[in-house]
CSV table of C-alpha atoms in Angstrom, one decimal:
chain,number,residue,atom,x,y,z
B,886,UNK,CA,-10.5,-20.8,26.6
B,887,UNK,CA,-11.8,-21.2,23.0
B,888,UNK,CA,-9.3,-22.2,20.5
B,889,UNK,CA,-9.0,-20.1,17.4
B,890,UNK,CA,-10.1,-22.0,14.4
B,891,UNK,CA,-11.1,-19.5,11.8
B,892,UNK,CA,-8.4,-18.7,9.3
B,893,UNK,CA,-10.3,-15.5,8.4
B,894,UNK,CA,-9.3,-13.6,11.5
B,895,UNK,CA,-6.8,-11.0,10.3
B,896,UNK,CA,-5.7,-8.8,13.2
B,897,UNK,CA,-2.9,-7.1,11.4
B,898,UNK,CA,0.6,-6.0,12.5
B,899,UNK,CA,2.9,-8.3,14.4
B,900,UNK,CA,0.0,-10.5,15.4
B,901,UNK,CA,-0.9,-11.1,11.8
B,902,UNK,CA,2.7,-11.9,10.8
B,903,UNK,CA,2.9,-14.4,13.6
B,904,UNK,CA,-0.4,-16.0,12.5
B,905,UNK,CA,0.7,-16.3,8.9
B,906,UNK,CA,4.1,-17.7,9.8
B,907,UNK,CA,2.6,-20.3,12.1
B,908,UNK,CA,-0.1,-21.4,9.7
B,909,UNK,CA,2.1,-21.4,6.6
B,910,UNK,CA,4.6,-23.6,8.5
B,911,UNK,CA,1.7,-25.9,9.5
B,912,UNK,CA,0.7,-26.3,5.8
B,913,UNK,CA,4.3,-27.0,4.8
B,914,UNK,CA,4.7,-29.6,7.4
B,915,UNK,CA,1.3,-31.1,6.8
B,916,UNK,CA,2.3,-31.7,3.1
B,917,UNK,CA,5.7,-33.0,4.0
B,918,UNK,CA,4.9,-35.3,7.0
B,919,UNK,CA,1.1,-35.8,7.0
B,920,UNK,CA,-1.2,-35.1,9.9
B,921,UNK,CA,-0.1,-37.9,12.2
B,922,UNK,CA,3.5,-36.7,12.3
B,923,UNK,CA,2.8,-33.0,12.6
B,924,UNK,CA,3.7,-31.5,16.1
B,925,UNK,CA,3.5,-28.1,17.6
B,926,UNK,CA,7.2,-28.3,18.3
B,927,UNK,CA,7.9,-28.8,14.6
B,928,UNK,CA,5.7,-25.9,13.7
B,929,UNK,CA,7.5,-23.7,16.2
B,930,UNK,CA,10.9,-24.7,14.8
B,931,UNK,CA,9.8,-24.1,11.2
B,932,UNK,CA,8.0,-20.8,11.8
B,933,UNK,CA,10.2,-19.2,14.4
B,934,UNK,CA,7.1,-18.7,16.6
B,935,UNK,CA,7.6,-19.9,20.2
B,936,UNK,CA,5.7,-23.0,21.0
B,937,UNK,CA,4.1,-21.3,24.1
B,938,UNK,CA,2.5,-18.8,21.7
B,939,UNK,CA,1.3,-21.6,19.5
B,940,UNK,CA,-0.2,-23.6,22.4
B,941,UNK,CA,-1.8,-20.4,23.8
B,942,UNK,CA,-3.5,-19.5,20.5
B,943,UNK,CA,-4.3,-22.9,19.0
B,944,UNK,CA,-3.8,-25.3,21.9
B,945,UNK,CA,-2.6,-28.3,19.8
B,946,UNK,CA,-1.4,-29.5,16.4
B,947,UNK,CA,-5.1,-30.3,15.6
B,948,UNK,CA,-6.0,-26.7,16.2
B,949,UNK,CA,-3.2,-25.5,14.0
B,950,UNK,CA,-4.2,-27.7,11.2
B,951,UNK,CA,-7.8,-26.7,11.4
B,952,UNK,CA,-6.9,-23.0,11.3
B,953,UNK,CA,-4.4,-23.6,8.5
B,954,UNK,CA,-6.9,-25.4,6.3
B,955,UNK,CA,-9.3,-22.4,6.6
B,956,UNK,CA,-6.7,-20.1,5.2
B,957,UNK,CA,-7.9,-21.3,1.8
B,958,UNK,CA,-11.0,-19.2,2.3
B,959,UNK,CA,-8.7,-16.1,2.4
B,960,UNK,CA,-6.9,-16.9,-0.9
B,961,UNK,CA,-8.0,-15.3,-4.1
B,962,UNK,CA,-9.8,-17.7,-6.4
B,963,UNK,CA,-12.3,-16.9,-9.2
B,964,UNK,CA,-14.4,-19.4,-11.0
B,965,UNK,CA,-13.4,-19.8,-14.7
B,966,UNK,CA,-15.4,-18.1,-17.4
B,967,UNK,CA,-15.0,-19.8,-20.8
B,968,UNK,CA,-18.4,-18.8,-22.2
B,969,UNK,CA,-20.1,-22.1,-21.6
B,970,UNK,CA,-21.2,-24.2,-18.7
B,971,UNK,CA,-19.4,-27.3,-19.9
B,972,UNK,CA,-16.2,-25.3,-20.5
B,973,UNK,CA,-16.3,-23.8,-17.1
B,974,UNK,CA,-16.9,-27.1,-15.3
B,975,UNK,CA,-14.1,-28.7,-17.4
B,976,UNK,CA,-11.7,-26.0,-16.2
B,977,UNK,CA,-12.7,-26.5,-12.6
B,978,UNK,CA,-12.0,-30.3,-13.0
B,979,UNK,CA,-8.7,-29.8,-14.8
B,980,UNK,CA,-7.6,-27.6,-11.9
B,981,UNK,CA,-8.5,-30.4,-9.5
B,982,UNK,CA,-6.6,-32.9,-11.6
B,983,UNK,CA,-3.5,-30.6,-11.6
B,984,UNK,CA,-3.7,-29.8,-7.9
B,985,UNK,CA,-4.1,-33.5,-6.8
B,986,UNK,CA,-1.7,-35.2,-9.2
B,987,UNK,CA,1.2,-32.8,-9.9
B,988,UNK,CA,4.4,-33.6,-7.9
B,989,UNK,CA,5.1,-30.7,-5.6
B,990,UNK,CA,1.4,-29.7,-5.6
B,991,UNK,CA,-0.5,-32.9,-4.7
B,992,UNK,CA,1.1,-33.5,-1.3
B,993,UNK,CA,-0.7,-30.8,0.6
B,994,UNK,CA,-4.3,-31.3,-0.7
B,995,UNK,CA,-3.9,-35.1,-0.3
B,996,UNK,CA,-2.7,-34.7,3.3
B,997,UNK,CA,-5.5,-32.3,4.0
B,998,UNK,CA,-8.1,-34.8,3.0
B,999,UNK,CA,-6.3,-37.5,5.0
B,1000,UNK,CA,-6.3,-35.2,8.0
B,1001,UNK,CA,-10.1,-34.8,7.7
B,1002,UNK,CA,-10.4,-38.5,8.3
B,1003,UNK,CA,-8.3,-38.4,11.4
B,1004,UNK,CA,-9.5,-35.1,13.0
B,1005,UNK,CA,-13.1,-33.9,13.5
B,1006,UNK,CA,-11.8,-30.3,13.6
B,1007,UNK,CA,-9.8,-30.7,10.4
B,1008,UNK,CA,-12.9,-32.2,8.8
B,1009,UNK,CA,-15.0,-29.1,9.9
B,1010,UNK,CA,-12.3,-26.8,8.5
B,1011,UNK,CA,-12.1,-28.6,5.2
B,1012,UNK,CA,-15.9,-28.6,4.9
B,1013,UNK,CA,-16.0,-24.8,5.5
B,1014,UNK,CA,-13.3,-24.4,2.8
B,1015,UNK,CA,-15.5,-26.3,0.3
B,1016,UNK,CA,-18.6,-24.3,1.3
B,1017,UNK,CA,-16.6,-21.2,0.4
B,1018,UNK,CA,-15.4,-22.7,-2.8
B,1019,UNK,CA,-18.9,-23.9,-3.8
B,1020,UNK,CA,-20.2,-20.4,-3.1
B,1021,UNK,CA,-17.6,-18.9,-5.5
B,1022,UNK,CA,-18.3,-21.6,-8.1
B,1023,UNK,CA,-22.0,-20.7,-8.1
B,1024,UNK,CA,-21.1,-17.9,-10.6
B,1025,UNK,CA,-20.6,-20.6,-13.2
B,1026,UNK,CA,-24.2,-21.7,-13.1
B,1027,UNK,CA,-25.6,-18.2,-12.6
B,1028,UNK,CA,-23.9,-17.2,-15.8
B,1029,UNK,CA,-25.3,-20.3,-17.5
B,1030,UNK,CA,-28.8,-19.4,-16.4
B,1031,UNK,CA,-28.3,-15.8,-17.8
B,1032,UNK,CA,-27.2,-17.3,-21.2
B,1033,UNK,CA,-30.3,-19.5,-21.2
B,1034,UNK,CA,-28.1,-22.7,-21.1
B,1035,UNK,CA,-29.9,-24.1,-18.0
B,1036,UNK,CA,-33.3,-23.3,-16.5
B,1037,UNK,CA,-33.8,-20.8,-13.7
B,1038,UNK,CA,-33.8,-22.4,-10.3
B,1039,UNK,CA,-30.9,-24.8,-11.1
B,1040,UNK,CA,-29.0,-25.7,-7.9
B,1041,UNK,CA,-25.6,-24.3,-8.6
B,1042,UNK,CA,-23.8,-26.1,-5.8
B,1043,UNK,CA,-25.2,-29.5,-6.8
B,1044,UNK,CA,-24.1,-29.0,-10.4
B,1045,UNK,CA,-20.5,-28.4,-9.3
B,1046,UNK,CA,-20.6,-31.3,-6.9
B,1047,UNK,CA,-21.8,-33.7,-9.6
B,1048,UNK,CA,-19.1,-32.4,-12.0
B,1049,UNK,CA,-16.3,-32.8,-9.5
B,1050,UNK,CA,-17.5,-36.0,-7.8
B,1051,UNK,CA,-16.1,-38.5,-10.4
B,1052,UNK,CA,-12.7,-36.8,-10.1
B,1053,UNK,CA,-12.6,-37.3,-6.3
B,1054,UNK,CA,-14.0,-40.8,-6.7
B,1055,UNK,CA,-11.2,-41.9,-9.0
B,1056,UNK,CA,-8.5,-40.1,-6.9
B,1057,UNK,CA,-9.6,-41.3,-3.4
B,1058,UNK,CA,-12.0,-44.2,-3.6
B,1059,UNK,CA,-11.2,-46.4,-6.6
B,1060,UNK,CA,-7.6,-45.1,-6.7
B,1061,UNK,CA,-7.4,-45.6,-10.5
B,1062,UNK,CA,-6.1,-42.2,-11.3
B,1063,UNK,CA,-7.8,-39.5,-13.4
B,1064,UNK,CA,-6.9,-38.0,-16.7
B,1065,UNK,CA,-7.9,-34.7,-18.4
B,1066,UNK,CA,-10.3,-36.7,-20.6
B,1067,UNK,CA,-11.9,-38.1,-17.5
B,1068,UNK,CA,-12.3,-34.6,-16.1
B,1069,UNK,CA,-13.9,-33.5,-19.3
B,1070,UNK,CA,-16.3,-36.4,-19.5
B,1071,UNK,CA,-17.5,-35.6,-15.9
B,1072,UNK,CA,-18.0,-32.0,-16.8
B,1073,UNK,CA,-19.9,-32.8,-19.9
B,1074,UNK,CA,-22.2,-35.2,-18.1
B,1075,UNK,CA,-23.0,-32.6,-15.3
B,1076,UNK,CA,-23.6,-29.9,-17.9
B,1077,UNK,CA,-25.9,-32.1,-19.9
B,1078,UNK,CA,-27.9,-33.0,-16.8
B,1079,UNK,CA,-28.1,-29.3,-15.8
B,1080,UNK,CA,-29.4,-28.4,-19.3
B,1081,UNK,CA,-32.0,-31.1,-19.0
B,1082,UNK,CA,-33.3,-29.6,-15.7
B,1083,UNK,CA,-32.2,-32.4,-13.4
B,1084,UNK,CA,-30.9,-29.9,-10.8
B,1085,UNK,CA,-34.1,-27.9,-10.5
B,1086,UNK,CA,-36.6,-28.5,-7.7
B,1087,UNK,CA,-38.9,-30.5,-10.0
B,1088,UNK,CA,-36.3,-31.8,-12.5
B,1089,UNK,CA,-35.5,-35.1,-10.7
B,1090,UNK,CA,-39.1,-36.3,-10.5
B,1091,UNK,CA,-39.5,-39.6,-8.7
B,1092,UNK,CA,-35.9,-40.5,-9.3
B,1093,UNK,CA,-34.9,-38.1,-6.5
B,1094,UNK,CA,-37.3,-38.4,-3.6
B,1095,UNK,CA,-37.1,-35.8,-0.9
B,1096,UNK,CA,-34.6,-36.6,1.9
């Protein structure tokens, strides 16, 4: 039997209430305990959903975590619109800084990234979440093209990746922390590169050979 992974399945009624209770409880426990200490039994106790139901639908704690991480694709989120590419990218980065550093907020996203290193299914779910977030963020660059800030053909997803990359590097690789100023500098650098045409098919020249 295939395990349900997609958090986008929304059957409605009692089934939907059960799904939300189980996955919300999973996210709470993931933030509190981390992936390694999360169990189906703990989710059953927290959610009020019988563990046999959880095992039947998701098979394991890993399945619950993967489905819970995908719930982010159901949540409402709109890319900022400040009137400039740099401003929009800065707002995206400031949101990341808040989400990953504020007490009471940072525990879940940090645990989610840790889970992706421990579970292939969690990694797949987190990757799908960011595919969805990148698709929504593309509006930032599309508006910039419309305003004439960046050339047509600019790779919107790559612009967002380059803007956010330094934030994630400081948070999870160098572990040096990140400030709002750092977030703004990364946004400004990505915006300047986009305006210079770096993210178009021909913009990189020989500096970016084909994969």
